[in-house]
Amino acid sequence: MFGFIGSRLLQAVPVLLVVGFIAFALFDYVGDPVSILLGQDHTEAQRVALVQQLGLDQPFFVQYARFLWTALHGNFGISYRLAQPVSSLIAERLPATLELAITASVLAFAIGVPMGVYTGIHRNTLLSRLFMIVSLVGVSLPTFLLGILLILLFAVWLGWLPSFGRGPVVHLGGWWTTGFTSWAGIRSLILPAITLGMFQMTLIMRLVRAEMLEVLRTDYIKFARARGLTNRAINFGHALKNTLVPVITIMGLQFGGIVAFSLVTETVFQWPGMGLLLVQSVAVADIPVMSAYLLLIALVFVLINLVVDLLYYAVDPRLRVRR
Amino acid sequence: MPLLDVRDLTVEFPTRRGTLRALDRVSFSIESGEILGVVGESGAGKSLTGAAIVGLLERPGRIASGEIRLDGQRIDNLAPEPLRRIRGRRIGTIFQDPLTTLNPLYTIGRQLTETMQTHMRLTDAEARRKAIGWLDRVGIPAAAQRIDAYPHEFSGGQRQRVVIALALCAEPALVIADEPTTALDVSIQAQIITLLKNLTRDHGTAVMLVTHDMGVIAETADRVAVMYAGRIVEIGPVAAVIRQPAHPYTDGLMASIPSLEHRVDRLRQIDGAMPRLDAIPAGCRFHPRCPRVFARCHKEQPELLPAGATNAACWLHANG
């Protein structure tokens, strides 16, 4: 078990090195940091001094190794735009994005799975057809449009929910902030979470439905019926569990995607998360933030893959090979 | 009163190009503790008969007419819930391929206890004790340790033993065994058949043994029903059907089995193939392939009639 986790983490090292290289290369290819930092008026002596201070006169590999070493210590440099350490900028934004992503995913899972099971079992009922149409809308409607429509309906016309921001937040522990402690915070979360989770939910629903249709045809489900088990035990015990492996895979990838690319939703709702930070940084070529973001997202995907592998392990006994 | 009584069972599949009749007025009965063998080519309707009895016909298949009685009570027109209570509890089922009939994600112990606790009031501890007892009875060594193993940790033969335990654990009065040995290694087949025979004898369980293996029927069954193109063409005591088959189809079936006693150069075979459901000939369904066909066979469909020690649906015995 621990050997399994260890080997997976070891496999992640080359991935992170490659992403680290790209993150590092950003500095060289997207603008010149020295002229960005010095501005237009500077002497040659100032320039040489800064080049030496930043270590830019060192050989390429030394620079790369130094970049990795400082990144490993959580030091990603100073943001050009905000003149603050990138690490603290990200730490400030991370809780907002994670809270939004987790809420959206839980929502997508909690609604998508039952809808998938229902449409898988009752293929031709009116409700099933309705779900399928809704899911088609969910898959094909672009996120920004859905967000704007929700704002129009619930914030502008009905005035039930706030249209932007995170509402009041409370500090927990050292750096974590949460909006869950107040009703206003939760209300602020509802529209962005629906916007972000809609695509996921419809994807999960369609996946669960397709897998259910497949599984319900298998011999072991027929045998379960022949043993007189209740429909409930068959559908939610025997069948659903056998659909979970692909669902877990998609959930994992989607969660990574949500954390990494909630740009649109965060922009539409002015949600103070990492997506919004990235959009603002890209606009002014704030390289340190972009490079740190890249590394962080790579790490998130590596961790999610590990969790997905562990979940496979928990769900399917056939994968628990004795080593 | 027989344990199971099937009268004029007709199963139809409505399709876009008309209704296909897969079973046509099939009638037979099984007494308590009796083993009825059901033989026939693939597609003759053997498995379909079993599925119709336990109410697990695949859609759009449906029972169009006829009656099925279990202990005198009609079960063909029951609502889903009472029918579910009969499955497993009063009629057990054994499937063909043990590699695919067990849920891969649950331990065999859980599948056993789940089945028993669905039908009987048992505490978890009692159910587990009984499950170990069943595994022991079907010949799984070290049952108390193996109960928490998953299906993939067993061989094919052992898995079929587990399937048999699952079919019998709620102590049904009848077991429908649908080709229980077809998917198994030849060396295992005899063991599984012996196990099934001994267990059902000990519990007084009747068996409907669907197979196309006449050897298995000869060794195991009390009576045998021969099916052809959705009908029973001959039914009777196993010895009579094998030694003096009354229907030309049964005769051909028996002659196509190799024997150690008579050395022959070439086994006899029945010419032609069984008709498809959408092209069933008028009159006797077997007449295009029958070596003893005559005028009446083309026009009228024969019903089961006494023919020596058996009953056969053949005009040759119309006056006998």
XYZ file of C-alpha atoms in Angstrom:
643
model
C 0.000 0.000 0.000
C 2.661 2.492 1.031
C 4.911 1.106 -1.664
C 2.113 1.836 -4.126
C 1.795 5.454 -2.983
C 5.566 5.839 -2.982
C 5.967 4.554 -6.507
C 3.168 6.821 -7.723
C 4.822 9.848 -6.132
C 8.125 8.854 -7.700
C 6.445 8.707 -11.103
C 5.203 12.251 -10.516
C 8.741 13.648 -10.189
C 9.572 13.680 -13.933
C 6.179 15.230 -14.680
C 6.833 18.043 -12.246
C 10.379 18.533 -13.585
C 9.078 18.969 -17.118
C 6.353 21.385 -16.034
C 8.952 23.173 -13.907
C 11.092 23.569 -16.996
C 8.243 25.140 -18.928
C 7.445 27.414 -15.994
C 11.095 28.403 -15.896
C 11.313 28.936 -19.647
C 8.409 31.407 -19.422
C 10.765 33.962 -17.916
C 13.064 33.832 -20.942
C 10.494 33.773 -23.663
C 7.805 36.107 -22.410
C 9.545 39.472 -22.122
C 12.816 40.471 -20.451
C 12.577 40.625 -16.640
C 15.515 42.999 -16.319
C 14.022 45.692 -18.499
C 10.618 45.106 -16.909
C 12.067 45.614 -13.427
C 14.328 48.537 -14.284
C 11.919 50.442 -16.456
C 13.118 52.688 -19.245
C 15.742 54.836 -17.534
C 18.736 52.965 -16.157
C 22.498 52.900 -16.432
C 24.500 50.002 -17.792
C 25.989 49.508 -14.320
C 22.522 49.163 -12.788
C 21.645 46.638 -15.422
C 24.753 44.514 -14.826
C 24.215 44.678 -11.077
C 20.622 43.470 -11.399
C 21.595 40.707 -13.825
C 24.161 39.523 -11.298
C 21.716 39.866 -8.401
C 19.083 37.812 -10.228
C 21.708 35.258 -11.259
C 20.940 35.723 -14.927
C 24.636 35.617 -15.825
C 24.838 32.041 -14.568
C 24.706 29.076 -16.990
C 21.275 27.881 -17.994
C 21.244 24.729 -15.843
C 22.377 26.566 -12.758
C 19.506 29.001 -13.219
C 17.053 26.134 -13.694
C 18.327 24.317 -10.609
C 18.128 27.518 -8.592
C 14.563 28.108 -9.807
C 13.548 24.596 -8.769
C 15.269 24.918 -5.420
C 13.509 28.148 -4.483
C 10.192 26.852 -5.863
C 10.586 23.784 -3.677
C 10.773 26.135 -0.712
C 7.589 27.850 -1.733
C 9.344 30.913 -3.051
C 8.123 31.912 -6.501
C 9.437 35.460 -6.563
C 7.644 38.796 -6.508
C 4.622 39.677 -8.618
C 5.444 42.404 -11.139
C 1.969 43.808 -10.930
C 1.234 43.782 -7.209
C 4.831 43.823 -5.865
C 3.941 41.117 -3.348
C 5.425 37.629 -2.943
C 3.662 35.293 -5.361
C 3.372 32.593 -2.705
C 1.312 34.794 -0.399
C -0.812 36.010 -3.325
C -1.667 32.415 -4.192
C -2.185 31.379 -0.574
C -4.658 34.222 -0.297
C -6.607 33.118 -3.387
C -6.381 29.339 -3.050
C -9.102 28.887 -0.389
C -11.634 30.815 -2.473
C -11.000 28.671 -5.545
C -10.918 25.369 -3.633
C -14.105 26.173 -1.769
C -15.857 27.009 -5.014
C -14.446 23.950 -6.836
C -15.324 21.519 -4.050
C -18.843 22.902 -3.697
C -19.373 22.696 -7.460
C -18.040 19.107 -7.590
C -20.065 17.900 -4.614
C -23.148 19.472 -6.167
C -22.382 17.859 -9.530
C -21.821 14.445 -7.948
C -24.790 14.584 -5.576
C -27.201 15.533 -8.371
C -25.514 13.921 -11.375
C -25.256 10.397 -9.976
C -28.911 9.963 -8.933
C -30.052 11.510 -12.219
C -27.776 9.119 -14.117
C -29.060 6.124 -12.178
C -32.651 7.175 -12.727
C -32.298 7.740 -16.457
C -30.343 4.482 -16.733
C -33.099 2.445 -15.084
C -36.152 4.217 -16.461
C -35.052 4.850 -19.988
C -38.310 5.929 -21.542
C -40.205 7.845 -18.876
C -41.093 11.486 -19.332
C -38.802 12.545 -16.479
C -35.882 10.704 -18.074
C -36.399 12.491 -21.348
C -36.597 15.792 -19.486
C -33.298 15.047 -17.703
C -31.671 14.197 -21.008
C -32.790 17.463 -22.559
C -31.592 19.437 -19.527
C -28.253 17.639 -19.702
C -27.926 18.492 -23.374
C -28.424 22.153 -22.493
C -25.893 21.820 -19.674
C -23.278 20.274 -21.932
C -23.713 22.714 -24.768
C -24.302 26.027 -22.961
C -20.989 27.914 -22.543
C -20.057 28.690 -18.937
C -19.945 32.462 -19.355
C -23.415 32.497 -20.897
C -24.864 30.306 -18.165
C -23.276 32.537 -15.517
C -24.649 35.693 -17.072
C -28.114 34.165 -17.473
C -28.125 33.078 -13.820
C -27.066 36.564 -12.725
C -29.783 38.091 -14.871
C -32.455 35.807 -13.459
C -31.536 35.446 -9.776
C -29.618 38.657 -9.087
C -31.133 41.255 -11.392
C -34.732 40.202 -11.921
C -35.511 38.258 -8.772
C -32.892 39.867 -6.532
C -32.526 36.684 -4.478
C -28.798 36.162 -4.680
C -25.742 38.428 -4.970
C -24.280 38.787 -8.454
C -20.573 39.031 -7.599
C -17.931 38.596 -4.933
C -17.463 36.125 -2.139
C -19.391 37.873 0.608
C -17.976 38.095 4.117
C -15.247 35.568 4.937
C -13.814 34.355 8.221
C -10.167 33.443 8.801
C -9.579 29.902 9.922
C -6.227 28.721 11.265
C -3.323 30.577 9.685
C -4.280 31.496 6.134
C -7.488 29.668 5.217
C -10.554 31.810 4.662
C -14.054 30.457 4.438
C -17.395 31.841 3.363
C -19.336 28.970 4.894
C -19.787 30.550 8.304
C -22.356 33.104 7.267
C -25.573 32.951 5.296
C -24.345 35.808 3.104
C -21.186 33.845 2.286
C -23.155 30.751 1.357
C -25.563 32.809 -0.743
C -22.629 34.273 -2.670
C -21.402 30.762 -3.401
C -24.625 29.422 -4.897
C -24.603 30.990 -8.376
C -20.887 30.494 -9.117
C -21.051 26.893 -7.870
C -24.008 26.104 -10.130
C -22.301 27.774 -13.074
C -19.061 25.908 -12.518
C -20.691 22.552 -11.668
C -23.311 22.427 -14.429
C -21.051 20.958 -17.100
C -19.626 18.419 -14.653
C -23.048 17.422 -13.465
C -24.353 16.709 -16.935
C -21.161 14.859 -17.803
C -21.482 12.659 -14.709
C -25.161 12.074 -15.354
C -24.556 10.969 -18.928
C -21.617 8.825 -17.915
C -23.490 7.114 -15.078
C -26.438 6.528 -17.393
C -24.294 4.953 -20.099
C -22.461 2.787 -17.562
C -25.718 1.746 -15.890
C -27.155 0.630 -19.234
C -24.007 -1.419 -19.767
C -23.908 -2.929 -16.281
C -27.627 -3.765 -16.139
C -27.090 -6.115 -19.079
C -24.409 -8.157 -17.337
C -24.880 -11.699 -16.090
C -24.234 -10.836 -12.472
C -27.118 -8.372 -12.481
C -29.389 -11.007 -14.039
C -28.197 -13.457 -11.415
C -28.868 -10.907 -8.667
C -32.444 -10.633 -9.998
C -32.731 -14.413 -10.137
C -31.721 -14.518 -6.469
C -34.698 -12.292 -5.696
C -32.756 -9.286 -4.439
C -34.739 -6.067 -4.210
C -34.521 -3.536 -7.021
C -32.980 -1.104 -4.604
C -30.170 -3.509 -3.695
C -29.577 -4.332 -7.346
C -29.632 -0.813 -8.752
C -27.844 1.080 -6.008
C -25.693 -1.710 -4.604
C -24.651 -4.088 -7.333
C -25.068 -1.933 -10.436
C -24.032 1.528 -9.226
C -20.858 0.281 -7.594
C -19.795 -1.305 -10.859
C -20.235 2.006 -12.686
C -18.019 3.899 -10.266
C -14.542 3.267 -11.675
C -15.003 5.339 -14.848
C -17.031 7.911 -12.900
C -14.166 8.364 -10.436
C -11.737 8.879 -13.325
C -13.865 11.584 -14.895
C -14.600 13.195 -11.538
C -10.889 13.423 -10.791
C -9.978 14.934 -14.145
C -12.893 17.322 -13.972
C -12.013 18.436 -10.474
C -8.491 19.205 -11.649
C -9.976 21.092 -14.559
C -12.271 23.051 -12.276
C -9.469 24.108 -9.961
C -7.211 25.013 -12.859
C -9.610 26.615 -15.261
C -12.350 28.258 -13.257
C -11.168 31.429 -15.014
C -14.410 32.130 -16.773
C -16.675 31.572 -13.796
C -14.427 33.562 -11.476
C -14.272 36.392 -13.977
C -18.021 36.489 -14.527
C -18.720 36.518 -10.781
C -15.589 38.521 -9.800
C -14.761 35.636 -7.464
C -11.477 36.436 -5.683
C -9.836 33.110 -6.539
C -6.836 31.892 -8.472
C -8.598 31.937 -11.822
C -9.283 35.613 -11.532
C -5.689 36.171 -10.375
C -4.404 34.345 -13.437
C -6.601 36.286 -15.847
C -5.408 39.575 -14.350
C -1.784 38.419 -14.420
C -1.890 37.261 -18.007
C -3.283 40.609 -19.072
C -0.101 42.381 -17.865
C 2.370 39.498 -18.460
C 2.996 39.007 -14.735
C 5.389 36.080 -15.339
C 6.164 35.007 -11.744
C 2.469 34.509 -11.014
C 1.886 32.640 -14.264
C 4.852 30.363 -13.718
C 3.939 29.601 -10.112
C 0.360 28.948 -11.181
C 1.547 26.482 -13.801
C 3.562 24.532 -11.239
C 0.756 24.557 -8.719
C -1.755 23.201 -11.223
C 0.663 20.444 -12.225
C 0.936 19.518 -8.563
C -2.860 19.535 -8.173
C -3.239 17.130 -11.112
C -0.533 14.828 -9.768
C -2.245 14.706 -6.375
C -5.669 14.120 -7.932
C -4.283 11.265 -9.998
C -2.919 9.715 -6.849
C -6.256 10.047 -5.075
C -8.050 8.562 -8.102
C -5.684 5.592 -8.087
C -6.315 5.062 -4.381
C -10.077 5.211 -4.964
C -9.818 2.563 -7.703
C -7.984 0.493 -5.193
C -10.781 0.943 -2.662
C -13.604 0.219 -5.134
C -12.279 -2.691 -7.178
C -10.785 -5.664 -5.330
C -9.343 -7.027 -8.570
C -6.834 -4.172 -8.596
C -5.553 -5.042 -5.143
C -2.825 -7.245 -6.490
C -0.610 -8.693 -3.854
C 2.920 -7.401 -4.249
C -50.252 -32.048 -7.350
C -46.981 -31.413 -9.167
C -44.542 -28.841 -7.739
C -44.345 -26.954 -11.013
C -47.030 -27.144 -13.647
C -46.593 -25.353 -16.959
C -49.658 -25.335 -19.237
C -49.662 -24.087 -22.836
C -46.933 -21.545 -22.166
C -46.535 -19.220 -25.146
C -43.849 -16.553 -25.263
C -43.830 -13.880 -27.925
C -41.453 -11.160 -29.014
C -43.193 -8.267 -30.731
C -40.844 -6.841 -33.344
C -41.166 -4.253 -36.053
C -41.733 -6.983 -38.622
C -44.434 -8.835 -36.759
C -44.632 -10.941 -33.637
C -42.193 -13.804 -33.222
C -43.456 -16.770 -31.256
C -40.444 -18.162 -29.395
C -42.357 -20.689 -27.266
C -45.533 -22.273 -28.586
C -47.917 -23.932 -26.106
C -45.240 -25.627 -24.033
C -46.652 -27.926 -21.327
C -44.838 -29.994 -18.745
C -44.693 -30.530 -15.021
C -42.084 -31.292 -12.406
C -42.775 -33.272 -9.238
C -41.155 -32.491 -5.883
C -37.596 -33.745 -5.782
C -37.669 -34.743 -9.435
C -34.980 -33.885 -11.969
C -36.359 -32.955 -15.375
C -33.807 -32.659 -18.133
C -34.552 -30.255 -20.981
C -32.558 -30.800 -24.161
C -32.525 -29.322 -27.622
C -30.407 -27.337 -30.030
C -29.403 -23.747 -29.336
C -32.414 -21.521 -29.894
C -34.987 -24.257 -29.293
C -36.363 -22.296 -26.328
C -34.827 -24.177 -23.394
C -33.388 -21.192 -21.545
C -36.359 -19.059 -22.498
C -38.672 -21.534 -20.740
C -36.608 -21.151 -17.565
C -36.599 -17.359 -17.830
C -40.370 -17.300 -18.357
C -40.959 -19.416 -15.237
C -39.054 -17.027 -12.933
C -40.475 -13.953 -14.673
C -37.153 -12.750 -16.047
C -37.938 -12.658 -19.743
C -35.949 -9.967 -21.440
C -38.014 -7.245 -22.995
C -39.805 -7.085 -25.321
C -40.421 -10.807 -24.690
C -43.665 -11.571 -22.867
C -45.871 -14.439 -21.864
C -48.703 -14.263 -24.403
C -50.803 -17.070 -22.993
C -50.673 -20.132 -20.794
C -50.336 -20.739 -17.075
C -47.463 -21.468 -14.743
C -48.347 -22.898 -11.337
C -46.024 -23.421 -8.413
C -47.574 -25.615 -5.706
C -50.922 -24.941 -7.331
C -50.547 -21.156 -7.146
C -50.388 -19.218 -10.376
C -47.120 -17.306 -10.722
C -47.196 -16.179 -14.360
C -49.474 -13.219 -13.660
C -47.967 -12.053 -10.371
C -46.975 -8.449 -9.729
C -43.219 -7.756 -9.704
C -42.869 -7.699 -5.920
C -44.480 -11.081 -5.068
C -42.616 -12.576 -8.009
C -39.339 -11.246 -6.662
C -40.062 -12.975 -3.343
C -40.420 -16.264 -5.213
C -37.118 -15.895 -7.032
C -34.317 -17.267 -4.930
C -36.681 -18.295 -2.119
C -38.831 -20.877 -3.907
C -37.169 -21.119 -7.304
C -33.393 -20.895 -7.427
C -31.452 -20.328 -10.625
C -28.013 -21.461 -11.737
C -26.482 -19.712 -14.728
C -24.157 -20.959 -17.377
C -20.944 -18.986 -17.012
C -19.601 -18.828 -13.447
C -16.965 -16.301 -14.532
C -19.610 -13.648 -15.179
C -22.472 -14.531 -12.796
C -20.802 -13.323 -9.607
C -20.500 -9.619 -8.870
C -16.751 -8.923 -8.985
C -16.885 -6.151 -6.395
C -18.430 -8.061 -3.490
C -17.032 -10.926 -1.443
C -18.769 -14.252 -1.935
C -19.734 -14.163 1.738
C -21.550 -10.880 1.292
C -23.362 -12.213 -1.799
C -24.469 -15.280 0.165
C -25.595 -13.458 3.300
C -27.337 -10.820 1.191
C -29.342 -13.511 -0.602
C -30.331 -15.304 2.599
C -31.175 -12.120 4.498
C -33.345 -10.923 1.633
C -35.555 -13.983 2.018
C -35.167 -15.108 5.613
C -35.026 -13.414 9.005
C -31.446 -13.979 10.045
C -29.032 -11.976 12.159
C -25.701 -11.120 10.552
C -23.935 -13.736 12.651
C -26.450 -16.464 11.774
C -26.302 -15.586 8.090
C -22.523 -15.726 8.136
C -22.533 -19.084 9.919
C -24.989 -20.461 7.376
C -22.942 -19.026 4.505
C -19.855 -20.848 5.741
C -21.973 -24.004 6.037
C -23.093 -23.667 2.407
C -19.576 -23.075 1.136
C -18.531 -26.170 3.043
C -21.377 -28.197 1.555
C -20.536 -27.210 -2.024
C -16.957 -28.286 -1.420
C -15.025 -25.041 -0.989
C -12.030 -25.991 1.155
C -11.338 -23.872 4.270
C -14.740 -22.219 3.897
C -14.396 -20.156 7.079
C -11.354 -18.385 5.629
C -12.481 -18.274 2.021
C -15.806 -16.604 2.792
C -14.225 -13.146 2.674
C -12.539 -13.762 -0.678
C -13.641 -12.098 -3.905
C -14.885 -14.056 -6.941
C -11.679 -13.465 -8.914
C -9.763 -15.358 -6.281
C -11.553 -18.613 -7.201
C -11.162 -20.951 -10.161
C -14.006 -21.445 -12.657
C -15.110 -24.737 -11.091
C -15.031 -23.266 -7.600
C -17.013 -20.264 -8.753
C -19.705 -22.553 -10.134
C -19.788 -24.225 -6.705
C -20.337 -20.784 -5.184
C -23.097 -20.107 -7.722
C -24.761 -23.385 -6.716
C -24.510 -22.369 -3.052
C -26.109 -19.023 -3.948
C -28.945 -20.736 -5.808
C -29.666 -23.151 -2.953
C -28.933 -21.029 0.131
C -32.493 -19.754 0.554
C -33.656 -23.389 0.327
C -35.878 -23.233 -2.760
C -38.130 -26.152 -3.720
C -37.065 -25.936 -7.368
C -33.799 -25.064 -9.056
C -33.565 -24.089 -12.694
C -30.053 -24.967 -13.809
C -29.400 -23.337 -17.169
C -26.477 -25.199 -18.786
C -24.594 -25.343 -15.479
C -21.589 -27.170 -16.914
C -21.334 -25.850 -20.469
C -18.718 -23.214 -19.671
C -16.632 -25.534 -17.510
C -13.613 -27.674 -18.219
C -14.632 -31.234 -19.126
C -12.792 -32.650 -16.117
C -14.810 -30.394 -13.780
C -18.219 -30.997 -15.388
C -18.819 -34.379 -13.772
C -17.899 -33.048 -10.327
C -20.318 -30.163 -10.603
C -23.156 -32.386 -11.847
C -22.551 -34.886 -9.033
C -22.511 -32.055 -6.506
C -25.764 -30.621 -7.857
C -27.396 -34.044 -7.873
C -26.342 -34.899 -4.301
C -27.235 -31.515 -2.829
C -30.677 -31.408 -4.413
C -31.361 -35.007 -3.391
C -30.379 -34.221 0.235
C -32.652 -31.178 0.339
C -35.466 -32.716 -1.694
C -35.088 -29.964 -4.278
C -36.555 -30.481 -7.738
C -34.353 -29.516 -10.679
C -35.089 -28.326 -14.177
C -31.787 -29.139 -15.847
C -31.367 -27.307 -19.138
C -28.516 -28.645 -21.206
C -27.586 -29.879 -24.635
C -25.407 -32.606 -23.199
C -27.293 -35.918 -23.437
C -24.624 -37.594 -21.302
C -25.444 -35.297 -18.383
C -29.154 -35.957 -18.860
C -28.664 -39.711 -18.982
C -26.744 -39.725 -15.710
C -28.798 -37.205 -13.808
C -32.377 -36.748 -14.934
C -35.491 -38.742 -14.033
C -37.441 -37.524 -17.041
C -36.434 -35.601 -20.113
C -38.183 -33.089 -22.366
C -36.881 -32.624 -25.911
C -37.469 -29.187 -27.413
C -37.446 -28.183 -31.052
C -38.173 -24.721 -32.475
C -40.110 -23.514 -29.445
C -42.120 -26.683 -28.784
C -41.708 -29.824 -26.717
C -41.588 -32.658 -29.251
C -41.107 -35.504 -26.820
C -41.228 -35.948 -23.064
C -40.890 -39.064 -20.955
C -38.756 -41.146 -18.582
C -35.102 -40.719 -19.414
C -34.405 -44.404 -20.118
C -37.319 -44.683 -22.555
C -36.449 -41.501 -24.408
C -32.855 -42.603 -24.831
C -33.517 -46.259 -25.729
C -36.770 -46.018 -27.693
C -37.205 -42.469 -28.840
C -40.662 -42.032 -30.363
C -40.075 -38.792 -32.249
C -37.828 -38.853 -35.353
C -36.041 -35.739 -34.049
C -35.189 -37.409 -30.734
C -34.135 -40.451 -32.696
C -31.784 -38.335 -34.791
C -30.472 -36.596 -31.677
C -29.677 -39.913 -30.003
C -28.070 -41.353 -33.137
C -25.749 -38.364 -33.372
C -24.193 -39.187 -29.998
C -21.065 -41.323 -30.240
C -21.190 -44.602 -28.335
C -18.436 -46.843 -27.068
C -20.463 -50.007 -27.636
C -21.057 -49.665 -31.356
C -18.132 -48.677 -33.489
C -19.290 -46.653 -36.495
C -17.350 -45.016 -39.294
C -19.488 -41.948 -39.397
C -21.950 -40.497 -36.882
C -25.427 -39.931 -38.192
C -26.508 -36.344 -38.432
C -29.822 -34.613 -38.996
C -29.798 -32.812 -42.326
C -30.640 -29.138 -42.437
C -30.946 -26.658 -39.594
C -33.619 -25.652 -37.117
C -35.902 -23.012 -38.719
C -35.597 -19.387 -37.668
C -38.464 -17.985 -35.614
C -39.711 -15.896 -38.523
C -39.729 -18.857 -40.904
C -41.445 -21.655 -38.999
C -42.930 -24.090 -41.507
C -46.632 -24.964 -41.517
C -47.679 -28.305 -40.104
C -45.090 -30.148 -38.029
C -42.088 -27.858 -37.470
C -39.685 -30.717 -38.043
C -41.174 -31.962 -41.298
C -38.628 -30.402 -43.720
C -35.843 -32.335 -41.980
C -37.797 -35.466 -41.055
C -36.750 -38.751 -42.681
C -40.239 -40.216 -42.122
C -42.322 -37.288 -43.307
C -45.708 -37.921 -44.963
C -48.634 -35.888 -46.270
C -50.290 -35.016 -42.955
C -47.051 -33.547 -41.532
C -47.182 -30.711 -44.094
C -50.629 -29.538 -43.061
C -51.361 -30.195 -39.413
C -49.307 -29.505 -36.326
C -49.193 -32.545 -34.008
C -49.777 -32.275 -30.239
C -48.092 -34.413 -27.594
C -49.631 -37.891 -27.706
C -48.797 -41.090 -25.845
C -46.204 -43.050 -27.818
C -45.009 -46.180 -26.083
C -43.409 -45.207 -22.767
C -43.158 -41.514 -23.674
C -45.297 -38.745 -25.170
C -44.362 -37.470 -28.594
C -45.717 -34.769 -30.888
C -45.608 -36.808 -34.092
C -48.282 -38.023 -36.502
C -46.570 -41.423 -36.656
C -48.156 -42.125 -33.287
C -51.563 -40.670 -34.062
C -53.294 -44.015 -34.099
C -51.101 -45.795 -31.586
